[in-house]
PDB file of C-alpha atoms in Angstrom:
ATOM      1  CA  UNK Z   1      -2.882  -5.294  83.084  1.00  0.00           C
ATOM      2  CA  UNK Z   2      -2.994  -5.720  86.929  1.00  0.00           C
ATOM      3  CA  UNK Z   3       0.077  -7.898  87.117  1.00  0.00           C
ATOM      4  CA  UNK Z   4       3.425  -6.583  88.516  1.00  0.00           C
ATOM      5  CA  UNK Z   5       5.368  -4.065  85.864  1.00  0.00           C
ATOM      6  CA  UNK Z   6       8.777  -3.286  85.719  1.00  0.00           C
ATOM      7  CA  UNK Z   7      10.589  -0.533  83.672  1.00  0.00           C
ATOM      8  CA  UNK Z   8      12.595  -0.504  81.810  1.00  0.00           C
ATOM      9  CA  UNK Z   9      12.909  -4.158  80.449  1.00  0.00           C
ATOM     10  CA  UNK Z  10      16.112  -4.067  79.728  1.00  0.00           C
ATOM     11  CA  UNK Z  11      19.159  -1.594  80.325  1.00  0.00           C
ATOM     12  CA  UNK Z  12      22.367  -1.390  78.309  1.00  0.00           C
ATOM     13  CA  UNK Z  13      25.361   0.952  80.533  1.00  0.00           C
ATOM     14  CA  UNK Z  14      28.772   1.309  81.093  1.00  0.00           C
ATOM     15  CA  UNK Z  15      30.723  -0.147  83.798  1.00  0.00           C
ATOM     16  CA  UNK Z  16      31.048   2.755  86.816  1.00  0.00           C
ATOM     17  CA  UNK Z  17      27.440   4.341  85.472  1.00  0.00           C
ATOM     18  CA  UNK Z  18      24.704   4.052  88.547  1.00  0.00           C
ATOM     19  CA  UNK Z  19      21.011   2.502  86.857  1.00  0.00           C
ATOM     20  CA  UNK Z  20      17.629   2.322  88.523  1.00  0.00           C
ATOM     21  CA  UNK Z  21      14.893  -0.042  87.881  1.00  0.00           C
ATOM     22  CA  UNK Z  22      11.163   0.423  89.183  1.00  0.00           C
ATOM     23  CA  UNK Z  23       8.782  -1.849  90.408  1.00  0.00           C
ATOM     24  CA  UNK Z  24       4.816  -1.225  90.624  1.00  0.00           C
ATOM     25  CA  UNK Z  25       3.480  -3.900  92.407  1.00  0.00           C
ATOM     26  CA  UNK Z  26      -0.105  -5.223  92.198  1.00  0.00           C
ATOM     27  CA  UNK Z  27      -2.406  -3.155  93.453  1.00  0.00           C
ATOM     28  CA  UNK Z  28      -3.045  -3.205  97.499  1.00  0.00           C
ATOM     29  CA  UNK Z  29      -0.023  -5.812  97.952  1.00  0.00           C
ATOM     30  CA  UNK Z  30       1.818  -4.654 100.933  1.00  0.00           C
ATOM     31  CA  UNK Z  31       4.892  -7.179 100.705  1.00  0.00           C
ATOM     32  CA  UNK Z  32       7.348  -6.259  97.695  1.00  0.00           C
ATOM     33  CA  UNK Z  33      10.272  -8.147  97.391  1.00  0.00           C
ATOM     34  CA  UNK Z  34      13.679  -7.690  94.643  1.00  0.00           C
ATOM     35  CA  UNK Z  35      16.064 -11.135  93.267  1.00  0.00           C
ATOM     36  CA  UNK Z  36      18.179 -10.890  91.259  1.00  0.00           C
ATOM     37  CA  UNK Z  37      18.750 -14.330  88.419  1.00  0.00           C
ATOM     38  CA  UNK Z  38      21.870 -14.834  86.763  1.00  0.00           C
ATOM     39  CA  UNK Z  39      21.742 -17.362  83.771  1.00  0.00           C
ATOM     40  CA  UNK Z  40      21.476 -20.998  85.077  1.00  0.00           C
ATOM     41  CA  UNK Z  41      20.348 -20.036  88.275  1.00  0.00           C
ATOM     42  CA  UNK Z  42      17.220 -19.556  90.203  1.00  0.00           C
ATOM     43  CA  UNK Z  43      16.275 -16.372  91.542  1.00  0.00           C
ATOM     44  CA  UNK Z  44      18.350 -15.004  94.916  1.00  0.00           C
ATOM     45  CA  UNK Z  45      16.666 -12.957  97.530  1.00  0.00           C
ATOM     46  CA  UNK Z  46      17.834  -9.217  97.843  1.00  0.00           C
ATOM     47  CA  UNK Z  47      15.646  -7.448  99.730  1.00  0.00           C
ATOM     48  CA  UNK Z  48      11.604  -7.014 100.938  1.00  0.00           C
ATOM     49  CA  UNK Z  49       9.382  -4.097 101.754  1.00  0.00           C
ATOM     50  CA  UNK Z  50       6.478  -4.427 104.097  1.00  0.00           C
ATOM     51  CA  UNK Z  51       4.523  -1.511 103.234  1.00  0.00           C
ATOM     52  CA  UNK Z  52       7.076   1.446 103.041  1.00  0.00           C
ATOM     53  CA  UNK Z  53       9.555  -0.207 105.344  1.00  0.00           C
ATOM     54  CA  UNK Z  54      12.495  -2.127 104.649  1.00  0.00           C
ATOM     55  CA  UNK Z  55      12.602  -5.501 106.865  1.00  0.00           C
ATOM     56  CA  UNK Z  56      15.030  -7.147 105.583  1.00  0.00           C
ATOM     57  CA  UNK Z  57      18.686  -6.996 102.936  1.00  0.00           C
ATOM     58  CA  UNK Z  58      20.677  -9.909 101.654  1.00  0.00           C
ATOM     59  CA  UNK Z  59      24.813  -9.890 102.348  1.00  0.00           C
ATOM     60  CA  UNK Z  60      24.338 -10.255  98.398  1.00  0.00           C
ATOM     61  CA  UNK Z  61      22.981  -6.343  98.672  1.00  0.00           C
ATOM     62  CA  UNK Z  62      26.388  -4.486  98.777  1.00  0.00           C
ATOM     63  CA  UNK Z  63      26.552  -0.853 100.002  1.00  0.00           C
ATOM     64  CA  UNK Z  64      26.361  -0.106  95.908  1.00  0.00           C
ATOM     65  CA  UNK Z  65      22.650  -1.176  95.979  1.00  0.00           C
ATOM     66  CA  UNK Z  66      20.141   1.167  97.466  1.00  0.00           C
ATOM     67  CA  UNK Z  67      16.318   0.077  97.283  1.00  0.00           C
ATOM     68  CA  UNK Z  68      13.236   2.229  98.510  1.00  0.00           C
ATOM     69  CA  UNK Z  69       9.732   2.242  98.859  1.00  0.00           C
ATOM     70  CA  UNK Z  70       7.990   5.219  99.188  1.00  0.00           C
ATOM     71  CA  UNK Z  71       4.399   6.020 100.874  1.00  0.00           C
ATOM     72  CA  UNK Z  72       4.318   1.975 100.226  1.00  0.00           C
ATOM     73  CA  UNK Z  73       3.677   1.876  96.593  1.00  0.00           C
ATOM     74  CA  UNK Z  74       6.297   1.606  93.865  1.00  0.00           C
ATOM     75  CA  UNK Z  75       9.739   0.443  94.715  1.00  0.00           C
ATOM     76  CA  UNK Z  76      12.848   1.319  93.204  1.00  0.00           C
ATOM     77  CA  UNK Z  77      16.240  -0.593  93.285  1.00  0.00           C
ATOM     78  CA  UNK Z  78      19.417   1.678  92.331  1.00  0.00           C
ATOM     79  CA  UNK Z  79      22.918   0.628  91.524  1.00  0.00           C
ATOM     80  CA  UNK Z  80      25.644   2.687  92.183  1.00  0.00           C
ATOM     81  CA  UNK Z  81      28.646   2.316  90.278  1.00  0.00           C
ATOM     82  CA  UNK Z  82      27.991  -0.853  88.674  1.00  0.00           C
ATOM     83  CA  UNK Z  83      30.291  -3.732  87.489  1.00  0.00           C
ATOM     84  CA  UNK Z  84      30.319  -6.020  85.106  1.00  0.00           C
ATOM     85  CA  UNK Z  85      29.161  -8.466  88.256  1.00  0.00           C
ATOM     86  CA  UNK Z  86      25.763  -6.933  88.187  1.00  0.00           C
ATOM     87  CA  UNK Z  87      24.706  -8.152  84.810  1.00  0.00           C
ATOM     88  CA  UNK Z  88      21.534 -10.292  85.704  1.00  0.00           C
ATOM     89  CA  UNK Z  89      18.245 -10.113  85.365  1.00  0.00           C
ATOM     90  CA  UNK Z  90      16.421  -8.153  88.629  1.00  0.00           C
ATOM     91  CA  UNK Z  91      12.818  -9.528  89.388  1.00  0.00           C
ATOM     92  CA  UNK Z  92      10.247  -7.443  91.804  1.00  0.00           C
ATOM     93  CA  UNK Z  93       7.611  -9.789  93.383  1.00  0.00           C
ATOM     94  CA  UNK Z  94       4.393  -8.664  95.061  1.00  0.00           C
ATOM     95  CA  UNK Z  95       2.432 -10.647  97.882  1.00  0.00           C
ATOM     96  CA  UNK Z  96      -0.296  -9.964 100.575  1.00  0.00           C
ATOM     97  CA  UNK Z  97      -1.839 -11.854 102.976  1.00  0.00           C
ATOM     98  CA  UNK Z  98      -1.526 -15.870 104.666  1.00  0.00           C
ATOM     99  CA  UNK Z  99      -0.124 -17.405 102.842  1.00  0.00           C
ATOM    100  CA  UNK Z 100       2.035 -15.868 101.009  1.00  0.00           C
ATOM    101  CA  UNK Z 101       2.222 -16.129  97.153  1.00  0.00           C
ATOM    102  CA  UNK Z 102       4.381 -14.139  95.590  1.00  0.00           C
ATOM    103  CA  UNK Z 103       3.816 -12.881  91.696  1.00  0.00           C
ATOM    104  CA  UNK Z 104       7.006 -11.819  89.528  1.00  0.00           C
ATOM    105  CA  UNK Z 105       7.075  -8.692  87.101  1.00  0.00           C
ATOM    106  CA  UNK Z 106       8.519  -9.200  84.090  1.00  0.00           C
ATOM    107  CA  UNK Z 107      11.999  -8.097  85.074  1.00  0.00           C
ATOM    108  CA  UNK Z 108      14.652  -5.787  84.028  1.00  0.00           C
ATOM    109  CA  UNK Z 109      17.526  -7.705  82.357  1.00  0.00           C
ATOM    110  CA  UNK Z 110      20.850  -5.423  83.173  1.00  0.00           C
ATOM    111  CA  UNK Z 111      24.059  -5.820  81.065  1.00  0.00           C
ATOM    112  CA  UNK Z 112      27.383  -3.910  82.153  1.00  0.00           C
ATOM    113  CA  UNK Z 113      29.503  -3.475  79.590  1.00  0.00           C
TER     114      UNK Z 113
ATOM    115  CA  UNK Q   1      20.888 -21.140 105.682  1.00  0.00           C
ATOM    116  CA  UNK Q   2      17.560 -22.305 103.654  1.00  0.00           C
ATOM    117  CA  UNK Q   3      18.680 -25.108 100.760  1.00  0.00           C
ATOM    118  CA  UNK Q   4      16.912 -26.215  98.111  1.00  0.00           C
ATOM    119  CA  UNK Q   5      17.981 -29.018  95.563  1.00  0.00           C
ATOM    120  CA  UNK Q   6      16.345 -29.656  91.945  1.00  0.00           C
ATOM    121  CA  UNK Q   7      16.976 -32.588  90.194  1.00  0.00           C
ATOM    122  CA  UNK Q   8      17.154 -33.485  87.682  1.00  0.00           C
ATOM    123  CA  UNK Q   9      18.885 -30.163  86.094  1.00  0.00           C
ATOM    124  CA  UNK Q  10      17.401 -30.484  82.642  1.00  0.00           C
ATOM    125  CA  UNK Q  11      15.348 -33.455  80.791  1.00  0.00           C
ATOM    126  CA  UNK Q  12      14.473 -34.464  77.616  1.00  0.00           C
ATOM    127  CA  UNK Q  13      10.954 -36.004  76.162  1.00  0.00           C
ATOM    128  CA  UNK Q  14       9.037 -36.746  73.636  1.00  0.00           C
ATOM    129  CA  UNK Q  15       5.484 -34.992  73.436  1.00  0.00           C
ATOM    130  CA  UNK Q  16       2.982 -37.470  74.990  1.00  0.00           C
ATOM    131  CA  UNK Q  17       5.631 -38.710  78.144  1.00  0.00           C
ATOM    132  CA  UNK Q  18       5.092 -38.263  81.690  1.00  0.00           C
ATOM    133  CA  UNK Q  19       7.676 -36.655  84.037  1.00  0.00           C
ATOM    134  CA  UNK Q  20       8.801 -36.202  87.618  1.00  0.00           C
ATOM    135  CA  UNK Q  21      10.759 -33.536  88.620  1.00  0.00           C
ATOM    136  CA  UNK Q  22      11.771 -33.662  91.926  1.00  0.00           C
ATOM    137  CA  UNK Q  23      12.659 -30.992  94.694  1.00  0.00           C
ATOM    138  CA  UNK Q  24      14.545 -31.336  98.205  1.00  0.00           C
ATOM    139  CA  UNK Q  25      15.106 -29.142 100.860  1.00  0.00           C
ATOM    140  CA  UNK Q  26      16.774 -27.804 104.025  1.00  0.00           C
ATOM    141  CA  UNK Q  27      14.375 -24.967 106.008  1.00  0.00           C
ATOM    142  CA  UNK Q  28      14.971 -23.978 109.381  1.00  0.00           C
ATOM    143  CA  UNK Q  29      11.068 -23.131 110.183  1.00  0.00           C
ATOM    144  CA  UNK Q  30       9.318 -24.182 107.011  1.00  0.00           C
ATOM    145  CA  UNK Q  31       6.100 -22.032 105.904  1.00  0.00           C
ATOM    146  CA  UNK Q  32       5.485 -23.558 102.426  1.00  0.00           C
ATOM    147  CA  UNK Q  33       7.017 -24.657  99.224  1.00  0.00           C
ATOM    148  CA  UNK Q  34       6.346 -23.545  95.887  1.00  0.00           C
ATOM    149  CA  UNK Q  35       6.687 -23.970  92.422  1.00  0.00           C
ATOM    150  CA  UNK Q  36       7.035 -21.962  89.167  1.00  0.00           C
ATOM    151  CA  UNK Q  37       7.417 -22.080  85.815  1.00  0.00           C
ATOM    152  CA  UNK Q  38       9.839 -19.888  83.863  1.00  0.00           C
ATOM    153  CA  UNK Q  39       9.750 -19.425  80.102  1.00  0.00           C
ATOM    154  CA  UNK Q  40      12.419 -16.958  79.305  1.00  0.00           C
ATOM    155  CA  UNK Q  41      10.165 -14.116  81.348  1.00  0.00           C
ATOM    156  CA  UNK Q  42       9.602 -14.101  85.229  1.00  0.00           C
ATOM    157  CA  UNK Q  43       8.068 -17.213  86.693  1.00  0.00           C
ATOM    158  CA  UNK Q  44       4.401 -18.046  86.918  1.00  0.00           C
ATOM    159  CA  UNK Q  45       2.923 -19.362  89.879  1.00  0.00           C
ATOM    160  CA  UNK Q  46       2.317 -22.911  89.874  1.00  0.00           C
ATOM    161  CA  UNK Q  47       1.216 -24.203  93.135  1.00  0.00           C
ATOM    162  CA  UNK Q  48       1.549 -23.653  96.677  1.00  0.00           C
ATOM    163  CA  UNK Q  49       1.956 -26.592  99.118  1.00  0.00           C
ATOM    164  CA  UNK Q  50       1.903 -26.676 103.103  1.00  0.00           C
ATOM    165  CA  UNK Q  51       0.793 -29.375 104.112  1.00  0.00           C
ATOM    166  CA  UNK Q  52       2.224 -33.135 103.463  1.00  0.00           C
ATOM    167  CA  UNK Q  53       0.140 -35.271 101.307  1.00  0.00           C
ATOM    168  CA  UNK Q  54      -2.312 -33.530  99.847  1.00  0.00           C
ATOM    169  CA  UNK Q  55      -2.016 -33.031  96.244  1.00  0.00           C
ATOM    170  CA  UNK Q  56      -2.382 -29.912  94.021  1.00  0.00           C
ATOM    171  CA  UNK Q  57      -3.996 -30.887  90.575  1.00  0.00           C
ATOM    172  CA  UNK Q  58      -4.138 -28.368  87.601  1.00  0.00           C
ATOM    173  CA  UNK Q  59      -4.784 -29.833  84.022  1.00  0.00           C
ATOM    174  CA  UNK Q  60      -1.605 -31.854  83.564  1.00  0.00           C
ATOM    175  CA  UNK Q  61       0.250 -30.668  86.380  1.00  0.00           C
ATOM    176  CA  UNK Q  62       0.251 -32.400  89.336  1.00  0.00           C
ATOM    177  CA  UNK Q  63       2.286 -31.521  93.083  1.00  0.00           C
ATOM    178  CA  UNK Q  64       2.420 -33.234  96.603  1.00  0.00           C
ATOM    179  CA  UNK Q  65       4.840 -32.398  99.396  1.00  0.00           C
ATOM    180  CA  UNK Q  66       6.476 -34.571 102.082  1.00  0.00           C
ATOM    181  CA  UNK Q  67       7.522 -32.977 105.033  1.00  0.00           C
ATOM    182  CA  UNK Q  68       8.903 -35.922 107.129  1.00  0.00           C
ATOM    183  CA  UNK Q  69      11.502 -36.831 104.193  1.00  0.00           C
ATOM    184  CA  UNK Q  70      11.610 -32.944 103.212  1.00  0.00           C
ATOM    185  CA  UNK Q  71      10.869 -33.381  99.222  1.00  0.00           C
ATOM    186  CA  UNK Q  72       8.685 -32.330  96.704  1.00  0.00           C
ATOM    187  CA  UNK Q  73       7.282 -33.789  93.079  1.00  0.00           C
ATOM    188  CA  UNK Q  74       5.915 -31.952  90.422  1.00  0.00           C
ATOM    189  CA  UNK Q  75       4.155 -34.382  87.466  1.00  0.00           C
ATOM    190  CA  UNK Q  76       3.710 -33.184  84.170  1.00  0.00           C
ATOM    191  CA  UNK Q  77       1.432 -36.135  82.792  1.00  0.00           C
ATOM    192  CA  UNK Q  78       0.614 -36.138  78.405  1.00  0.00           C
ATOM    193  CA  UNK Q  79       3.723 -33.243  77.992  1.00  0.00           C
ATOM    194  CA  UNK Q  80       3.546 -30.866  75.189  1.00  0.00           C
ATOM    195  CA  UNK Q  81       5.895 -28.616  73.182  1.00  0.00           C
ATOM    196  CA  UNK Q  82       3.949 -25.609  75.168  1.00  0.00           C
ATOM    197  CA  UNK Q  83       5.359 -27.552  78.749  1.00  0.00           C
ATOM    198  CA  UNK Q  84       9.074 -26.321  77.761  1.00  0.00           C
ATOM    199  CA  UNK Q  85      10.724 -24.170  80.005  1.00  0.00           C
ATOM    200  CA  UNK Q  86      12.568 -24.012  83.542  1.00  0.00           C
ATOM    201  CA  UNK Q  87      10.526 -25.818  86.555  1.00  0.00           C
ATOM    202  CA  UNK Q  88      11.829 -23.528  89.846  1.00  0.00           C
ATOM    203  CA  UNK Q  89      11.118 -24.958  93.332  1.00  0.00           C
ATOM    204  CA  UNK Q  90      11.440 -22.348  96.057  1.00  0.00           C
ATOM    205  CA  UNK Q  91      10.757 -22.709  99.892  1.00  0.00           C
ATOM    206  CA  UNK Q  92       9.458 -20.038 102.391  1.00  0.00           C
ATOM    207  CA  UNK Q  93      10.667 -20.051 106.056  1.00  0.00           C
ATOM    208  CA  UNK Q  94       8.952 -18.758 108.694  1.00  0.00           C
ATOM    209  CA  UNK Q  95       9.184 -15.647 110.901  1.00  0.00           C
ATOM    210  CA  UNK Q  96       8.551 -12.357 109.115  1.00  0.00           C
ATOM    211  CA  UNK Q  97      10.470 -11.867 106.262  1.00  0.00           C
ATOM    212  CA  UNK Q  98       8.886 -13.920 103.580  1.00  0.00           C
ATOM    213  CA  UNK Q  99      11.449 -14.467 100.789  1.00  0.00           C
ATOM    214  CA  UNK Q 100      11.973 -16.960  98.672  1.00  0.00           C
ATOM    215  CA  UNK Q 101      14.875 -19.702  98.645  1.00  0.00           C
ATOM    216  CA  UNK Q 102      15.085 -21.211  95.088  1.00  0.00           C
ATOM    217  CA  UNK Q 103      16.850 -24.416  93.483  1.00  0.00           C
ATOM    218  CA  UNK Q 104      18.572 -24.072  90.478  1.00  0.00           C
ATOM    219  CA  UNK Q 105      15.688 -25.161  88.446  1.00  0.00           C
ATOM    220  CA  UNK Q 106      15.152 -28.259  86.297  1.00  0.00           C
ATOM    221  CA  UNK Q 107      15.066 -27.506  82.507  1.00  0.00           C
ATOM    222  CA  UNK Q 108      12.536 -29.385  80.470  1.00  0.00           C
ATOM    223  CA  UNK Q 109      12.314 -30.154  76.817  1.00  0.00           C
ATOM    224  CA  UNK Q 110       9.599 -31.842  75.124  1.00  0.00           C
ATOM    225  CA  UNK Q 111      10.002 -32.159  71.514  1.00  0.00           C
ATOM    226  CA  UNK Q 112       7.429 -33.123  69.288  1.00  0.00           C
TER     227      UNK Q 112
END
């Protein structure tokens, strides 16, 4: 499969636990980007990698939310301290090139208990 | 602050109807629009429109943008059962971040 994967697909935790979800993006795309979809809703920007560097964070991304990309590749998004606010489903997208389509992982689906 | 508006927010048909679904937006530098379909999973790439009038054909699906009135259609001509799911519209602004502004999404039913 040479689409986008995510891991894991789903994540059970306590409120005041910190989770992190990966991203591997498709293969040679240099723009990776993270939304986060709550039900009934489409999906809101949080932030985008070009390459290893991070252009760009939403207001949405509070200082509990941490994302890297290192050496370009793989992304991860980490939550610190969660609340029961973070329950949602986080996508990773992947893109390269003019123009720019971007092409969703399966997603990690996040409940706070 | 990019807006985009879906309407309507969820429709029901019969297998064998036609349907519009309809997108507007607000962009302050527009770069494209584009549309996805979400079945309980991420959302699949639809089409990709930049330029007004010129429309995107695949199977049953059809697309065309307007950039002077600032909307979008997406036809769904002979709908099946298969054609459920959530319809997402999403713009892209210029400059160099290129994220993603979505609507709310239109959910569609088709029941046999």
């Amino acid at each position: 499969d040479t689409g986008v994967s995510q891991d894991p697909r789903h994540k059970i935790t306590k409120r005041g636990q910190n989770v992190t979800f990966r991203c591997d993006p498709i293969s040679e795309h240099n723009r990776l980007y993270w939304y986060r979809q709550t039900l009934g809703q489409g999906p809101e920007f949080l932030t985008y990698f070009q390459n290893e560097a991070q252009l760009e964070k939403s207001r949405l991304l509070s200082d509990r939310f941490s994302a890297e990309r290192p050496k370009g590749s793989f992304s991860t998004l980490e939550i610190q301290r969660t609340e029961q606010g973070d329950s949602a489903m986080y996508l990773c997208a992947s893109s390269q090139g003019v123009p720019d389509t971007q092409y969703f992982g399966p997603g990690t689906r996040l409940t706070v208990l | 602050e990019d807006k985009v508006v879906q309407s309507p927010l969820s429709l029901v048909v019969h297998e064998g109807d036609t349907v519009t679904l309809n997108c507007s937006y607000e962009v302050t530098n527009f770069r494209s629009l584009l549309w996805y379909k979400q079945e309980k999973k991420a959302p699949t790439f639809l089409f990709m429109l930049t330029s007004s009038g010129i429309e995107k054909k695949s199977g049953r699906l059809s697309s065309i943008l307007d950039k002077k009135e600032l909307f979008s259609i997406l036809n769904i001509t002979a709908t099946q059962t298969g054609d459920s799911a959530v319809y997402l519209c999403a713009v892209q602004s210029g400059g160099s971040n290129y994220k993603l502004t979505f609507g709310k999404g239109t959910l569609l039913t088709v029941n046999p």
